[in-house]
């Protein structure tokens, strides 16, 4: 299934969010809110995930035989982030092929025009963050799960930044709370996949690194910085998550194209690895790491101050947002 969270726009006031399933080639939404499972009604994506496979089967049955009054054309609804309140967000190193380009640009910003200084800084970055070491485990960094944006929302640079940037990632949604999962059984912990835009205040990231504060902090955590959408595609409909092509368009121009075929790990490996030391939790969102060329930064480019950014992954759809940097507009 292709699951969404949406509202029915009301000229007077927005209504409550609804749980839905896309049908008819994504041209319509079936409202499955209130589907009964085990005596309880399902009212949210998180509730559906936590209720487990029988609840998903109940929703599938509802979506397969919808009442006419529960079907709405896609153009008549407003899609929200499909998982508006993830239990946790982890950004992983399943994909790392973008890092050489990103580190090269960071070195240029840090070192200035002297190429020898750039090379020295690049080597320091590569050593500090493990670029030159064989990756044996699945590294992960926590993001603030409260800062979510969905399809067609404006994402505004925080007031301390003049350089907003996208990062194209595949997002995996954890479907089962577990610990010590064997890799052979790890597929049962994967609920589905979505597009994840790891929005970054790039100038702040450079500043933080210069100060020795790392590459994240407030460069990654600000209002709307975790973009999700347009839907969650359940795991049974993704034959191989490590064989998906992705792309980015900015104001209609293609800026990037890459593939999850460059993944360092299978998702089953990552589930097994991360579940050994502590529980993984149903409703978590895990980012894959950025596709090759999946950011403007590694290409030595900068987004215009006000532009439309579209991230696409085959089999999932397109996540579209307007990126706004007010301080740059005022200059």
PDB file of C-alpha atoms in Angstrom:
ATOM      1  CA  UNK A   1       0.000   0.000   0.000  1.00  0.00           C
ATOM      2  CA  UNK A   2       0.846   3.641  -0.402  1.00  0.00           C
ATOM      3  CA  UNK A   3      -0.154   5.302   2.854  1.00  0.00           C
ATOM      4  CA  UNK A   4      -0.605   9.012   3.536  1.00  0.00           C
ATOM      5  CA  UNK A   5      -1.581  11.471   6.225  1.00  0.00           C
ATOM      6  CA  UNK A   6      -3.832  14.225   4.898  1.00  0.00           C
ATOM      7  CA  UNK A   7      -6.435  16.853   5.622  1.00  0.00           C
ATOM      8  CA  UNK A   8      -9.536  17.914   3.721  1.00  0.00           C
ATOM      9  CA  UNK A   9      -8.991  21.650   3.195  1.00  0.00           C
ATOM     10  CA  UNK A  10     -11.649  23.837   4.758  1.00  0.00           C
ATOM     11  CA  UNK A  11     -11.844  27.512   3.738  1.00  0.00           C
ATOM     12  CA  UNK A  12     -12.711  28.422   7.315  1.00  0.00           C
ATOM     13  CA  UNK A  13     -10.266  26.223   9.248  1.00  0.00           C
ATOM     14  CA  UNK A  14      -8.138  23.139   8.573  1.00  0.00           C
ATOM     15  CA  UNK A  15      -9.708  19.896   9.716  1.00  0.00           C
ATOM     16  CA  UNK A  16      -8.004  17.181  11.737  1.00  0.00           C
ATOM     17  CA  UNK A  17      -5.444  14.984  10.025  1.00  0.00           C
ATOM     18  CA  UNK A  18      -6.674  11.738   8.472  1.00  0.00           C
ATOM     19  CA  UNK A  19      -5.095   8.388   7.626  1.00  0.00           C
ATOM     20  CA  UNK A  20      -5.367   7.428   3.980  1.00  0.00           C
ATOM     21  CA  UNK A  21      -4.325   5.043   1.215  1.00  0.00           C
ATOM     22  CA  UNK A  22      -3.565   6.144  -2.342  1.00  0.00           C
ATOM     23  CA  UNK A  23      -5.461   4.399  -5.146  1.00  0.00           C
ATOM     24  CA  UNK A  24      -6.020   4.798  -8.895  1.00  0.00           C
ATOM     25  CA  UNK A  25      -2.385   5.504  -9.676  1.00  0.00           C
ATOM     26  CA  UNK A  26      -2.139   8.008  -6.801  1.00  0.00           C
ATOM     27  CA  UNK A  27      -4.996  10.052  -8.271  1.00  0.00           C
ATOM     28  CA  UNK A  28      -7.319   9.458  -5.317  1.00  0.00           C
ATOM     29  CA  UNK A  29      -7.174   8.916  -1.548  1.00  0.00           C
ATOM     30  CA  UNK A  30      -9.267   6.465   0.455  1.00  0.00           C
ATOM     31  CA  UNK A  31      -9.943   7.739   3.958  1.00  0.00           C
ATOM     32  CA  UNK A  32      -9.226   4.716   6.168  1.00  0.00           C
ATOM     33  CA  UNK A  33      -9.440   6.650   9.446  1.00  0.00           C
ATOM     34  CA  UNK A  34     -11.514   4.721  11.953  1.00  0.00           C
ATOM     35  CA  UNK A  35     -10.767   1.287  10.528  1.00  0.00           C
ATOM     36  CA  UNK A  36     -11.442  -1.110  13.387  1.00  0.00           C
ATOM     37  CA  UNK A  37      -8.808  -3.522  14.588  1.00  0.00           C
ATOM     38  CA  UNK A  38      -8.952  -5.500  17.826  1.00  0.00           C
ATOM     39  CA  UNK A  39     -11.787  -3.368  19.110  1.00  0.00           C
ATOM     40  CA  UNK A  40      -9.884  -0.118  18.552  1.00  0.00           C
ATOM     41  CA  UNK A  41     -10.126   2.461  15.801  1.00  0.00           C
ATOM     42  CA  UNK A  42      -7.030   3.454  13.836  1.00  0.00           C
ATOM     43  CA  UNK A  43      -6.694   7.228  13.640  1.00  0.00           C
ATOM     44  CA  UNK A  44      -3.045   7.938  12.792  1.00  0.00           C
ATOM     45  CA  UNK A  45      -0.049   6.558  10.920  1.00  0.00           C
ATOM     46  CA  UNK A  46       1.840   5.998  14.159  1.00  0.00           C
ATOM     47  CA  UNK A  47      -1.113   4.142  15.614  1.00  0.00           C
ATOM     48  CA  UNK A  48      -1.288   1.939  12.519  1.00  0.00           C
ATOM     49  CA  UNK A  49       2.428   1.141  12.685  1.00  0.00           C
ATOM     50  CA  UNK A  50       2.307   0.312  16.386  1.00  0.00           C
ATOM     51  CA  UNK A  51      -0.785  -1.902  15.950  1.00  0.00           C
ATOM     52  CA  UNK A  52       1.190  -4.304  13.750  1.00  0.00           C
ATOM     53  CA  UNK A  53       0.516  -6.442  10.652  1.00  0.00           C
ATOM     54  CA  UNK A  54      -3.114  -7.404  11.474  1.00  0.00           C
ATOM     55  CA  UNK A  55      -4.024  -3.708  11.569  1.00  0.00           C
ATOM     56  CA  UNK A  56      -2.294  -3.162   8.246  1.00  0.00           C
ATOM     57  CA  UNK A  57      -4.320  -6.039   6.792  1.00  0.00           C
ATOM     58  CA  UNK A  58      -7.517  -4.400   8.061  1.00  0.00           C
ATOM     59  CA  UNK A  59      -6.584  -1.099   6.402  1.00  0.00           C
ATOM     60  CA  UNK A  60      -5.760  -2.922   3.165  1.00  0.00           C
ATOM     61  CA  UNK A  61      -9.200  -4.528   3.193  1.00  0.00           C
ATOM     62  CA  UNK A  62     -10.858  -1.144   3.743  1.00  0.00           C
ATOM     63  CA  UNK A  63      -8.862   0.442   0.923  1.00  0.00           C
ATOM     64  CA  UNK A  64      -9.636  -2.429  -1.463  1.00  0.00           C
ATOM     65  CA  UNK A  65     -13.414  -1.965  -1.102  1.00  0.00           C
ATOM     66  CA  UNK A  66     -13.881   1.722  -0.313  1.00  0.00           C
ATOM     67  CA  UNK A  67     -17.203   3.398   0.204  1.00  0.00           C
ATOM     68  CA  UNK A  68     -17.755   6.101  -2.391  1.00  0.00           C
ATOM     69  CA  UNK A  69     -18.035   8.811   0.270  1.00  0.00           C
ATOM     70  CA  UNK A  70     -14.573   7.867   1.582  1.00  0.00           C
ATOM     71  CA  UNK A  71     -12.757   8.478  -1.727  1.00  0.00           C
ATOM     72  CA  UNK A  72     -11.422  11.947  -2.594  1.00  0.00           C
ATOM     73  CA  UNK A  73      -9.455  13.133  -5.609  1.00  0.00           C
ATOM     74  CA  UNK A  74      -5.810  13.794  -4.771  1.00  0.00           C
ATOM     75  CA  UNK A  75      -6.140  17.416  -5.914  1.00  0.00           C
ATOM     76  CA  UNK A  76      -8.841  17.987  -3.298  1.00  0.00           C
ATOM     77  CA  UNK A  77      -6.777  17.001  -0.264  1.00  0.00           C
ATOM     78  CA  UNK A  78      -3.693  18.415   1.395  1.00  0.00           C
ATOM     79  CA  UNK A  79      -0.977  15.849   1.985  1.00  0.00           C
ATOM     80  CA  UNK A  80       0.979  16.173   5.240  1.00  0.00           C
ATOM     81  CA  UNK A  81       4.173  14.446   6.274  1.00  0.00           C
ATOM     82  CA  UNK A  82       3.063  10.793   6.224  1.00  0.00           C
ATOM     83  CA  UNK A  83       4.567  10.216   9.682  1.00  0.00           C
ATOM     84  CA  UNK A  84       4.039  13.588  11.398  1.00  0.00           C
ATOM     85  CA  UNK A  85       5.409  12.429  14.779  1.00  0.00           C
ATOM     86  CA  UNK A  86       8.191   9.850  14.369  1.00  0.00           C
ATOM     87  CA  UNK A  87       9.259   8.221  17.608  1.00  0.00           C
ATOM     88  CA  UNK A  88      12.865   9.000  16.724  1.00  0.00           C
ATOM     89  CA  UNK A  89      14.918   9.971  13.662  1.00  0.00           C
ATOM     90  CA  UNK A  90      18.309   8.428  12.928  1.00  0.00           C
ATOM     91  CA  UNK A  91      20.458   9.462   9.976  1.00  0.00           C
ATOM     92  CA  UNK A  92      22.593   6.517   8.904  1.00  0.00           C
ATOM     93  CA  UNK A  93      25.538   5.652   6.678  1.00  0.00           C
ATOM     94  CA  UNK A  94      23.827   3.189   4.382  1.00  0.00           C
ATOM     95  CA  UNK A  95      24.790   5.538   1.533  1.00  0.00           C
ATOM     96  CA  UNK A  96      28.111   7.394   1.818  1.00  0.00           C
ATOM     97  CA  UNK A  97      29.191   7.929  -1.803  1.00  0.00           C
ATOM     98  CA  UNK A  98      28.357  11.640  -1.561  1.00  0.00           C
ATOM     99  CA  UNK A  99      30.888  12.213   1.223  1.00  0.00           C
ATOM    100  CA  UNK A 100      34.072  12.726  -0.846  1.00  0.00           C
ATOM    101  CA  UNK A 101      32.433  15.583  -2.748  1.00  0.00           C
ATOM    102  CA  UNK A 102      30.903  17.062   0.404  1.00  0.00           C
ATOM    103  CA  UNK A 103      34.197  16.868   2.310  1.00  0.00           C
ATOM    104  CA  UNK A 104      36.031  18.430  -0.635  1.00  0.00           C
ATOM    105  CA  UNK A 105      33.668  21.416  -0.593  1.00  0.00           C
ATOM    106  CA  UNK A 106      33.930  21.686   3.205  1.00  0.00           C
ATOM    107  CA  UNK A 107      37.730  21.722   2.861  1.00  0.00           C
ATOM    108  CA  UNK A 108      37.499  24.535   0.308  1.00  0.00           C
ATOM    109  CA  UNK A 109      35.291  26.581   2.624  1.00  0.00           C
ATOM    110  CA  UNK A 110      37.619  25.932   5.559  1.00  0.00           C
ATOM    111  CA  UNK A 111      41.017  26.392   3.898  1.00  0.00           C
ATOM    112  CA  UNK A 112      40.580  29.124   1.309  1.00  0.00           C
ATOM    113  CA  UNK A 113      42.224  29.380  -2.131  1.00  0.00           C
ATOM    114  CA  UNK A 114      45.494  27.499  -1.497  1.00  0.00           C
ATOM    115  CA  UNK A 115      45.062  24.017  -3.006  1.00  0.00           C
ATOM    116  CA  UNK A 116      47.678  22.495  -0.689  1.00  0.00           C
ATOM    117  CA  UNK A 117      45.703  23.767   2.304  1.00  0.00           C
ATOM    118  CA  UNK A 118      42.513  22.355   0.785  1.00  0.00           C
ATOM    119  CA  UNK A 119      44.121  18.924   0.405  1.00  0.00           C
ATOM    120  CA  UNK A 120      45.414  18.980   3.973  1.00  0.00           C
ATOM    121  CA  UNK A 121      41.984  19.937   5.334  1.00  0.00           C
ATOM    122  CA  UNK A 122      40.329  17.270   3.188  1.00  0.00           C
ATOM    123  CA  UNK A 123      42.638  14.620   4.681  1.00  0.00           C
ATOM    124  CA  UNK A 124      41.820  15.807   8.203  1.00  0.00           C
ATOM    125  CA  UNK A 125      38.087  15.582   7.489  1.00  0.00           C
ATOM    126  CA  UNK A 126      38.435  12.144   5.911  1.00  0.00           C
ATOM    127  CA  UNK A 127      40.363  10.850   8.901  1.00  0.00           C
ATOM    128  CA  UNK A 128      38.111  12.419  11.534  1.00  0.00           C
ATOM    129  CA  UNK A 129      34.879  11.142  10.026  1.00  0.00           C
ATOM    130  CA  UNK A 130      36.149   7.778   8.828  1.00  0.00           C
ATOM    131  CA  UNK A 131      35.994   8.268   5.073  1.00  0.00           C
ATOM    132  CA  UNK A 132      39.208   6.311   4.518  1.00  0.00           C
ATOM    133  CA  UNK A 133      38.393   3.488   6.911  1.00  0.00           C
ATOM    134  CA  UNK A 134      36.482   0.369   5.961  1.00  0.00           C
ATOM    135  CA  UNK A 135      32.926   0.728   7.232  1.00  0.00           C
ATOM    136  CA  UNK A 136      32.054  -2.308   9.322  1.00  0.00           C
ATOM    137  CA  UNK A 137      29.081  -0.997  11.252  1.00  0.00           C
ATOM    138  CA  UNK A 138      26.139   1.213  10.412  1.00  0.00           C
ATOM    139  CA  UNK A 139      26.896   4.666  11.909  1.00  0.00           C
ATOM    140  CA  UNK A 140      23.926   6.737  13.025  1.00  0.00           C
ATOM    141  CA  UNK A 141      23.251  10.298  14.137  1.00  0.00           C
ATOM    142  CA  UNK A 142      20.088  11.411  15.902  1.00  0.00           C
ATOM    143  CA  UNK A 143      17.940  14.203  14.488  1.00  0.00           C
ATOM    144  CA  UNK A 144      15.269  16.156  16.350  1.00  0.00           C
ATOM    145  CA  UNK A 145      12.030  14.327  15.545  1.00  0.00           C
ATOM    146  CA  UNK A 146       9.894  17.383  16.331  1.00  0.00           C
ATOM    147  CA  UNK A 147      11.072  19.412  13.321  1.00  0.00           C
ATOM    148  CA  UNK A 148       9.060  17.839  10.483  1.00  0.00           C
ATOM    149  CA  UNK A 149       7.895  19.201   7.132  1.00  0.00           C
ATOM    150  CA  UNK A 150       5.640  17.562   4.567  1.00  0.00           C
ATOM    151  CA  UNK A 151       4.778  17.855   0.877  1.00  0.00           C
ATOM    152  CA  UNK A 152       4.381  21.373  -0.564  1.00  0.00           C
ATOM    153  CA  UNK A 153       5.299  23.090   2.704  1.00  0.00           C
ATOM    154  CA  UNK A 154       7.600  26.101   2.700  1.00  0.00           C
ATOM    155  CA  UNK A 155      10.917  25.321   4.403  1.00  0.00           C
ATOM    156  CA  UNK A 156      12.470  28.528   5.687  1.00  0.00           C
ATOM    157  CA  UNK A 157      16.143  28.877   6.551  1.00  0.00           C
ATOM    158  CA  UNK A 158      16.692  29.580  10.260  1.00  0.00           C
ATOM    159  CA  UNK A 159      17.535  33.223  11.035  1.00  0.00           C
ATOM    160  CA  UNK A 160      21.230  32.439  11.489  1.00  0.00           C
ATOM    161  CA  UNK A 161      21.615  30.997   7.963  1.00  0.00           C
ATOM    162  CA  UNK A 162      21.810  32.351   4.422  1.00  0.00           C
ATOM    163  CA  UNK A 163      22.372  29.007   2.723  1.00  0.00           C
ATOM    164  CA  UNK A 164      19.639  26.384   2.814  1.00  0.00           C
ATOM    165  CA  UNK A 165      20.468  23.061   1.150  1.00  0.00           C
ATOM    166  CA  UNK A 166      18.685  19.789   0.379  1.00  0.00           C
ATOM    167  CA  UNK A 167      19.896  16.228   0.968  1.00  0.00           C
ATOM    168  CA  UNK A 168      18.137  13.387  -0.863  1.00  0.00           C
ATOM    169  CA  UNK A 169      17.789  10.251   1.264  1.00  0.00           C
ATOM    170  CA  UNK A 170      15.674   7.117   1.364  1.00  0.00           C
ATOM    171  CA  UNK A 171      13.730   6.934   4.623  1.00  0.00           C
ATOM    172  CA  UNK A 172      12.924   3.597   6.276  1.00  0.00           C
ATOM    173  CA  UNK A 173      10.106   3.363   8.828  1.00  0.00           C
ATOM    174  CA  UNK A 174      10.571   0.843  11.634  1.00  0.00           C
ATOM    175  CA  UNK A 175       7.498  -1.340  12.045  1.00  0.00           C
ATOM    176  CA  UNK A 176       8.221  -3.366  15.176  1.00  0.00           C
ATOM    177  CA  UNK A 177       9.776  -2.679  18.566  1.00  0.00           C
ATOM    178  CA  UNK A 178      12.522  -5.244  19.114  1.00  0.00           C
ATOM    179  CA  UNK A 179      15.997  -5.919  20.451  1.00  0.00           C
ATOM    180  CA  UNK A 180      18.680  -8.383  19.386  1.00  0.00           C
ATOM    181  CA  UNK A 181      17.088  -9.061  16.001  1.00  0.00           C
ATOM    182  CA  UNK A 182      18.699 -11.720  13.837  1.00  0.00           C
ATOM    183  CA  UNK A 183      19.468 -10.500  10.320  1.00  0.00           C
ATOM    184  CA  UNK A 184      17.402 -13.320   8.808  1.00  0.00           C
ATOM    185  CA  UNK A 185      14.318 -12.047  10.660  1.00  0.00           C
ATOM    186  CA  UNK A 186      15.042  -8.334  10.353  1.00  0.00           C
ATOM    187  CA  UNK A 187      12.678  -7.819   7.424  1.00  0.00           C
ATOM    188  CA  UNK A 188       9.745  -8.167   9.830  1.00  0.00           C
ATOM    189  CA  UNK A 189      10.878  -4.928  11.491  1.00  0.00           C
ATOM    190  CA  UNK A 190      10.616  -2.860   8.299  1.00  0.00           C
ATOM    191  CA  UNK A 191       7.232  -1.185   7.865  1.00  0.00           C
ATOM    192  CA  UNK A 192       7.960   0.739   4.690  1.00  0.00           C
ATOM    193  CA  UNK A 193       9.870   3.481   2.883  1.00  0.00           C
ATOM    194  CA  UNK A 194       9.476   7.184   2.154  1.00  0.00           C
ATOM    195  CA  UNK A 195      11.552  10.089   0.836  1.00  0.00           C
ATOM    196  CA  UNK A 196      13.601  11.934   3.444  1.00  0.00           C
ATOM    197  CA  UNK A 197      15.005  15.432   2.820  1.00  0.00           C
ATOM    198  CA  UNK A 198      17.681  16.126   5.423  1.00  0.00           C
ATOM    199  CA  UNK A 199      17.523  19.923   5.059  1.00  0.00           C
ATOM    200  CA  UNK A 200      20.753  21.638   6.123  1.00  0.00           C
ATOM    201  CA  UNK A 201      21.782  25.197   6.948  1.00  0.00           C
ATOM    202  CA  UNK A 202      25.035  24.787   5.102  1.00  0.00           C
ATOM    203  CA  UNK A 203      26.818  27.985   6.167  1.00  0.00           C
ATOM    204  CA  UNK A 204      26.013  27.161   9.790  1.00  0.00           C
ATOM    205  CA  UNK A 205      27.448  23.677   9.282  1.00  0.00           C
ATOM    206  CA  UNK A 206      30.734  25.186   8.050  1.00  0.00           C
ATOM    207  CA  UNK A 207      30.787  27.581  11.024  1.00  0.00           C
ATOM    208  CA  UNK A 208      30.101  24.757  13.486  1.00  0.00           C
ATOM    209  CA  UNK A 209      32.915  22.687  12.043  1.00  0.00           C
ATOM    210  CA  UNK A 210      35.324  25.610  12.286  1.00  0.00           C
ATOM    211  CA  UNK A 211      34.428  25.910  15.970  1.00  0.00           C
ATOM    212  CA  UNK A 212      34.975  22.181  16.559  1.00  0.00           C
ATOM    213  CA  UNK A 213      31.280  21.499  17.091  1.00  0.00           C
ATOM    214  CA  UNK A 214      30.934  18.848  14.387  1.00  0.00           C
ATOM    215  CA  UNK A 215      28.782  18.867  11.283  1.00  0.00           C
ATOM    216  CA  UNK A 216      25.300  18.760  12.774  1.00  0.00           C
ATOM    217  CA  UNK A 217      23.805  20.543  15.785  1.00  0.00           C
ATOM    218  CA  UNK A 218      21.642  23.523  14.748  1.00  0.00           C
ATOM    219  CA  UNK A 219      22.790  23.151  11.131  1.00  0.00           C
ATOM    220  CA  UNK A 220      20.450  20.159  10.888  1.00  0.00           C
ATOM    221  CA  UNK A 221      17.814  20.835  13.572  1.00  0.00           C
ATOM    222  CA  UNK A 222      15.447  23.729  12.877  1.00  0.00           C
ATOM    223  CA  UNK A 223      11.766  24.131  11.994  1.00  0.00           C
ATOM    224  CA  UNK A 224      10.908  21.858   9.058  1.00  0.00           C
ATOM    225  CA  UNK A 225      14.416  20.438   8.723  1.00  0.00           C
ATOM    226  CA  UNK A 226      13.236  16.822   8.385  1.00  0.00           C
ATOM    227  CA  UNK A 227      11.200  16.601   5.185  1.00  0.00           C
ATOM    228  CA  UNK A 228       9.074  13.467   4.715  1.00  0.00           C
ATOM    229  CA  UNK A 229       6.726  12.385   1.948  1.00  0.00           C
ATOM    230  CA  UNK A 230       4.733  12.179  -0.101  1.00  0.00           C
ATOM    231  CA  UNK A 231       3.699   8.745   1.192  1.00  0.00           C
ATOM    232  CA  UNK A 232       4.975   5.643   2.965  1.00  0.00           C
ATOM    233  CA  UNK A 233       5.172   2.663   0.627  1.00  0.00           C
ATOM    234  CA  UNK A 234       4.829  -0.559   2.584  1.00  0.00           C
ATOM    235  CA  UNK A 235       7.815  -2.889   2.457  1.00  0.00           C
ATOM    236  CA  UNK A 236       6.000  -5.577   0.459  1.00  0.00           C
ATOM    237  CA  UNK A 237       5.745  -3.184  -2.508  1.00  0.00           C
ATOM    238  CA  UNK A 238       9.486  -2.373  -2.646  1.00  0.00           C
ATOM    239  CA  UNK A 239      11.157  -5.417  -4.214  1.00  0.00           C
ATOM    240  CA  UNK A 240      14.691  -4.201  -3.458  1.00  0.00           C
ATOM    241  CA  UNK A 241      15.278  -0.939  -1.556  1.00  0.00           C
ATOM    242  CA  UNK A 242      18.922  -1.088  -2.683  1.00  0.00           C
ATOM    243  CA  UNK A 243      17.904  -0.801  -6.347  1.00  0.00           C
ATOM    244  CA  UNK A 244      16.054   2.528  -6.423  1.00  0.00           C
ATOM    245  CA  UNK A 245      16.954   5.512  -8.579  1.00  0.00           C
ATOM    246  CA  UNK A 246      16.566   9.012  -7.173  1.00  0.00           C
ATOM    247  CA  UNK A 247      16.827  12.540  -8.522  1.00  0.00           C
ATOM    248  CA  UNK A 248      16.524  16.201  -7.562  1.00  0.00           C
ATOM    249  CA  UNK A 249      15.062  19.094  -9.561  1.00  0.00           C
ATOM    250  CA  UNK A 250      15.399  22.766  -8.628  1.00  0.00           C
ATOM    251  CA  UNK A 251      12.893  25.059 -10.321  1.00  0.00           C
ATOM    252  CA  UNK A 252      12.346  22.307 -12.884  1.00  0.00           C
ATOM    253  CA  UNK A 253      16.047  21.779 -13.688  1.00  0.00           C
ATOM    254  CA  UNK A 254      17.634  18.442 -12.813  1.00  0.00           C
ATOM    255  CA  UNK A 255      20.493  18.957 -10.357  1.00  0.00           C
ATOM    256  CA  UNK A 256      21.120  15.403  -9.238  1.00  0.00           C
ATOM    257  CA  UNK A 257      20.641  11.748 -10.110  1.00  0.00           C
ATOM    258  CA  UNK A 258      21.805   8.739  -8.065  1.00  0.00           C
ATOM    259  CA  UNK A 259      20.889   5.278  -6.865  1.00  0.00           C
ATOM    260  CA  UNK A 260      20.602   3.240  -3.690  1.00  0.00           C
ATOM    261  CA  UNK A 261      22.585   0.553  -5.542  1.00  0.00           C
ATOM    262  CA  UNK A 262      25.659   2.173  -3.947  1.00  0.00           C
ATOM    263  CA  UNK A 263      24.487   1.161  -0.470  1.00  0.00           C
ATOM    264  CA  UNK A 264      27.070  -0.142   1.988  1.00  0.00           C
ATOM    265  CA  UNK A 265      24.540  -2.416   3.710  1.00  0.00           C
ATOM    266  CA  UNK A 266      21.176  -4.057   3.326  1.00  0.00           C
ATOM    267  CA  UNK A 267      18.436  -2.692   5.556  1.00  0.00           C
ATOM    268  CA  UNK A 268      18.228  -6.089   7.226  1.00  0.00           C
ATOM    269  CA  UNK A 269      21.869  -5.738   8.248  1.00  0.00           C
ATOM    270  CA  UNK A 270      21.223  -2.262   9.660  1.00  0.00           C
ATOM    271  CA  UNK A 271      18.197  -3.449  11.665  1.00  0.00           C
ATOM    272  CA  UNK A 272      20.169  -6.359  13.105  1.00  0.00           C
ATOM    273  CA  UNK A 273      23.182  -4.167  13.875  1.00  0.00           C
ATOM    274  CA  UNK A 274      21.370  -1.308  15.593  1.00  0.00           C
ATOM    275  CA  UNK A 275      19.077  -3.589  17.576  1.00  0.00           C
ATOM    276  CA  UNK A 276      21.935  -5.364  19.353  1.00  0.00           C
ATOM    277  CA  UNK A 277      22.792  -2.662  21.881  1.00  0.00           C
ATOM    278  CA  UNK A 278      19.348  -1.156  22.495  1.00  0.00           C
ATOM    279  CA  UNK A 279      15.761  -1.435  21.387  1.00  0.00           C
ATOM    280  CA  UNK A 280      14.615  -0.188  18.046  1.00  0.00           C
ATOM    281  CA  UNK A 281      11.126   1.272  18.306  1.00  0.00           C
ATOM    282  CA  UNK A 282       8.090   1.026  16.040  1.00  0.00           C
ATOM    283  CA  UNK A 283       7.534   4.400  14.409  1.00  0.00           C
ATOM    284  CA  UNK A 284      11.186   5.410  14.112  1.00  0.00           C
ATOM    285  CA  UNK A 285      12.365   6.988  10.845  1.00  0.00           C
ATOM    286  CA  UNK A 286      15.848   6.029   9.589  1.00  0.00           C
ATOM    287  CA  UNK A 287      17.540   8.024   6.831  1.00  0.00           C
ATOM    288  CA  UNK A 288      19.843   6.192   4.445  1.00  0.00           C
ATOM    289  CA  UNK A 289      22.468   8.899   4.145  1.00  0.00           C
ATOM    290  CA  UNK A 290      22.620  11.081   1.065  1.00  0.00           C
ATOM    291  CA  UNK A 291      22.565   9.821  -2.521  1.00  0.00           C
ATOM    292  CA  UNK A 292      25.656  10.605  -4.605  1.00  0.00           C
ATOM    293  CA  UNK A 293      25.359  14.243  -5.803  1.00  0.00           C
ATOM    294  CA  UNK A 294      22.233  14.454  -3.638  1.00  0.00           C
ATOM    295  CA  UNK A 295      23.027  17.903  -2.248  1.00  0.00           C
ATOM    296  CA  UNK A 296      23.951  21.249  -3.782  1.00  0.00           C
ATOM    297  CA  UNK A 297      26.917  21.550  -1.418  1.00  0.00           C
ATOM    298  CA  UNK A 298      28.953  18.668  -2.822  1.00  0.00           C
ATOM    299  CA  UNK A 299      28.397  20.074  -6.314  1.00  0.00           C
ATOM    300  CA  UNK A 300      29.762  23.479  -5.298  1.00  0.00           C
ATOM    301  CA  UNK A 301      26.344  25.027  -5.922  1.00  0.00           C
ATOM    302  CA  UNK A 302      23.927  27.063  -3.827  1.00  0.00           C
ATOM    303  CA  UNK A 303      20.154  27.135  -3.929  1.00  0.00           C
ATOM    304  CA  UNK A 304      18.488  30.367  -5.031  1.00  0.00           C
ATOM    305  CA  UNK A 305      16.906  32.315  -2.193  1.00  0.00           C
ATOM    306  CA  UNK A 306      13.373  31.270  -3.175  1.00  0.00           C
ATOM    307  CA  UNK A 307      13.039  28.102  -5.252  1.00  0.00           C
ATOM    308  CA  UNK A 308      11.057  24.890  -5.616  1.00  0.00           C
ATOM    309  CA  UNK A 309      12.995  21.752  -4.707  1.00  0.00           C
ATOM    310  CA  UNK A 310      11.651  18.373  -5.842  1.00  0.00           C
ATOM    311  CA  UNK A 311      13.117  15.099  -4.596  1.00  0.00           C
ATOM    312  CA  UNK A 312      12.046  11.921  -6.380  1.00  0.00           C
ATOM    313  CA  UNK A 313      12.659   8.234  -5.749  1.00  0.00           C
ATOM    314  CA  UNK A 314      11.333   5.615  -8.144  1.00  0.00           C
ATOM    315  CA  UNK A 315       8.429   3.665  -6.697  1.00  0.00           C
ATOM    316  CA  UNK A 316       7.744   6.230  -3.975  1.00  0.00           C
ATOM    317  CA  UNK A 317       6.973   9.539  -5.675  1.00  0.00           C
ATOM    318  CA  UNK A 318       8.030  13.181  -5.454  1.00  0.00           C
ATOM    319  CA  UNK A 319       8.534  15.308  -2.334  1.00  0.00           C
ATOM    320  CA  UNK A 320       8.164  18.965  -3.297  1.00  0.00           C
ATOM    321  CA  UNK A 321       8.905  22.035  -1.148  1.00  0.00           C
ATOM    322  CA  UNK A 322       9.677  25.700  -1.569  1.00  0.00           C
ATOM    323  CA  UNK A 323      13.027  26.611  -0.009  1.00  0.00           C
ATOM    324  CA  UNK A 324      13.170  30.170   1.310  1.00  0.00           C
ATOM    325  CA  UNK A 325      16.148  32.091   2.667  1.00  0.00           C
ATOM    326  CA  UNK A 326      14.743  35.515   3.697  1.00  0.00           C
ATOM    327  CA  UNK A 327      18.105  37.085   4.605  1.00  0.00           C
ATOM    328  CA  UNK A 328      19.443  36.445   1.115  1.00  0.00           C
ATOM    329  CA  UNK A 329      16.329  37.969  -0.415  1.00  0.00           C
ATOM    330  CA  UNK A 330      16.941  41.203   1.519  1.00  0.00           C
ATOM    331  CA  UNK A 331      20.511  41.649   0.290  1.00  0.00           C
TER     332      UNK A 331
END
